[in-house]
mmCIF file of N, CA and C in Angstrom:
data_model
loop_
_atom_site.group_PDB
_atom_site.id
_atom_site.type_symbol
_atom_site.label_atom_id
_atom_site.label_comp_id
_atom_site.label_asym_id
_atom_site.label_seq_id
_atom_site.Cartn_x
_atom_site.Cartn_y
_atom_site.Cartn_z
ATOM 1 N N MET A 554 -8.131 11.408 31.452
ATOM 2 C CA MET A 554 -8.325 9.997 31.083
ATOM 3 C C MET A 554 -8.796 9.908 29.630
ATOM 4 N N SER A 555 -9.664 10.823 29.242
ATOM 5 C CA SER A 555 -10.172 10.796 27.868
ATOM 6 C C SER A 555 -9.039 11.086 26.882
ATOM 7 N N VAL A 556 -8.107 11.953 27.294
ATOM 8 C CA VAL A 556 -6.979 12.275 26.412
ATOM 9 C C VAL A 556 -6.093 11.047 26.231
ATOM 10 N N ASP A 557 -5.820 10.345 27.331
ATOM 11 C CA ASP A 557 -4.990 9.142 27.242
ATOM 12 C C ASP A 557 -5.682 8.090 26.381
ATOM 13 N N ASP A 558 -6.998 7.976 26.548
ATOM 14 C CA ASP A 558 -7.744 6.992 25.765
ATOM 15 C C ASP A 558 -7.667 7.340 24.281
ATOM 16 N N PHE A 559 -7.742 8.643 23.975
ATOM 17 C CA PHE A 559 -7.670 9.070 22.580
ATOM 18 C C PHE A 559 -6.296 8.746 21.997
ATOM 19 N N GLU A 560 -5.243 9.039 22.757
ATOM 20 C CA GLU A 560 -3.889 8.757 22.284
ATOM 21 C C GLU A 560 -3.689 7.253 22.121
ATOM 22 N N PHE A 561 -4.256 6.484 23.044
ATOM 23 C CA PHE A 561 -4.121 5.024 22.975
ATOM 24 C C PHE A 561 -4.786 4.496 21.711
ATOM 25 N N ARG A 562 -5.973 4.993 21.412
ATOM 26 C CA ARG A 562 -6.690 4.517 20.216
ATOM 27 C C ARG A 562 -5.981 4.969 18.951
ATOM 28 N N SER A 563 -5.535 6.230 18.928
ATOM 29 C CA SER A 563 -4.891 6.763 17.725
ATOM 30 C C SER A 563 -3.591 6.023 17.427
ATOM 31 N N SER A 564 -2.984 5.429 18.454
ATOM 32 C CA SER A 564 -1.723 4.713 18.242
ATOM 33 C C SER A 564 -1.964 3.216 18.071
ATOM 34 N N THR A 565 -3.125 2.736 18.501
ATOM 35 C CA THR A 565 -3.411 1.298 18.422
ATOM 36 C C THR A 565 -4.107 0.930 17.111
ATOM 37 N N VAL A 566 -5.015 1.772 16.645
ATOM 38 C CA VAL A 566 -5.760 1.466 15.424
ATOM 39 C C VAL A 566 -4.832 1.288 14.219
ATOM 40 N N PRO A 567 -3.935 2.241 13.940
ATOM 41 C CA PRO A 567 -3.029 2.073 12.795
ATOM 42 C C PRO A 567 -2.138 0.849 12.963
ATOM 43 N N ALA A 568 -1.734 0.566 14.194
ATOM 44 C CA ALA A 568 -0.861 -0.589 14.454
ATOM 45 C C ALA A 568 -1.611 -1.881 14.144
ATOM 46 N N SER A 569 -2.864 -1.964 14.601
ATOM 47 C CA SER A 569 -3.659 -3.178 14.351
ATOM 48 C C SER A 569 -3.911 -3.327 12.854
ATOM 49 N N GLY A 570 -4.102 -2.214 12.169
ATOM 50 C CA GLY A 570 -4.324 -2.258 10.724
ATOM 51 C C GLY A 570 -3.081 -2.767 10.007
ATOM 52 N N ALA A 571 -1.916 -2.321 10.462
ATOM 53 C CA ALA A 571 -0.659 -2.775 9.859
ATOM 54 C C ALA A 571 -0.481 -4.267 10.107
ATOM 55 N N MET A 572 -0.817 -4.712 11.324
ATOM 56 C CA MET A 572 -0.688 -6.139 11.648
ATOM 57 C C MET A 572 -1.614 -6.960 10.764
ATOM 58 N N ALA A 573 -2.812 -6.427 10.486
ATOM 59 C CA ALA A 573 -3.772 -7.151 9.644
ATOM 60 C C ALA A 573 -3.213 -7.279 8.224
ATOM 61 N N LEU A 574 -2.628 -6.192 7.707
ATOM 62 C CA LEU A 574 -2.063 -6.235 6.356
ATOM 63 C C LEU A 574 -0.910 -7.231 6.301
ATOM 64 N N ILE A 575 -0.068 -7.220 7.347
ATOM 65 C CA ILE A 575 1.069 -8.149 7.390
ATOM 66 C C ILE A 575 0.559 -9.586 7.430
ATOM 67 N N GLY A 576 -0.501 -9.813 8.205
ATOM 68 C CA GLY A 576 -1.063 -11.164 8.315
ATOM 69 C C GLY A 576 -1.628 -11.623 6.980
ATOM 70 N N LEU A 577 -2.342 -10.727 6.290
ATOM 71 C CA LEU A 577 -2.926 -11.092 4.992
ATOM 72 C C LEU A 577 -1.827 -11.363 3.970
ATOM 73 N N SER A 578 -0.819 -10.502 3.942
ATOM 74 C CA SER A 578 0.286 -10.694 2.992
ATOM 75 C C SER A 578 1.011 -11.998 3.296
ATOM 76 N N GLY A 579 1.091 -12.347 4.596
ATOM 77 C CA GLY A 579 1.745 -13.603 4.990
ATOM 78 C C GLY A 579 0.956 -14.798 4.485
ATOM 79 N N LEU A 580 -0.383 -14.719 4.603
ATOM 80 C CA LEU A 580 -1.223 -15.827 4.138
ATOM 81 C C LEU A 580 -1.121 -15.969 2.625
ATOM 82 N N VAL A 581 -1.117 -14.853 1.920
ATOM 83 C CA VAL A 581 -1.013 -14.897 0.457
ATOM 84 C C VAL A 581 0.317 -15.521 0.046
ATOM 85 N N ALA A 582 1.392 -15.134 0.738
ATOM 86 C CA ALA A 582 2.713 -15.680 0.412
ATOM 87 C C ALA A 582 2.732 -17.180 0.670
ATOM 88 N N THR A 583 2.074 -17.607 1.748
ATOM 89 C CA THR A 583 2.046 -19.039 2.081
ATOM 90 C C THR A 583 1.291 -19.820 1.010
ATOM 91 N N HIS A 584 0.173 -19.266 0.542
ATOM 92 C CA HIS A 584 -0.614 -19.968 -0.480
ATOM 93 C C HIS A 584 0.154 -20.008 -1.806
ATOM 94 N N ARG A 585 0.868 -18.951 -2.115
ATOM 95 C CA ARG A 585 1.617 -18.914 -3.375
ATOM 96 C C ARG A 585 2.766 -19.913 -3.343
ATOM 97 N N ARG A 586 3.367 -20.104 -2.158
ATOM 98 C CA ARG A 586 4.476 -21.058 -2.045
ATOM 99 C C ARG A 586 3.976 -22.462 -2.330
ATOM 100 N N ARG A 587 2.771 -22.769 -1.867
ATOM 101 C CA ARG A 587 2.212 -24.095 -2.112
ATOM 102 C C ARG A 587 1.724 -24.167 -3.560
#
């Protein structure tokens, strides 16, 4: 179970970080358009 949890975190953390960057870049693009 600990191994699965480790794999889940190692695959989820980078994904969430990428989503955060995409969200920030999206907000910046929206503000620049206005």
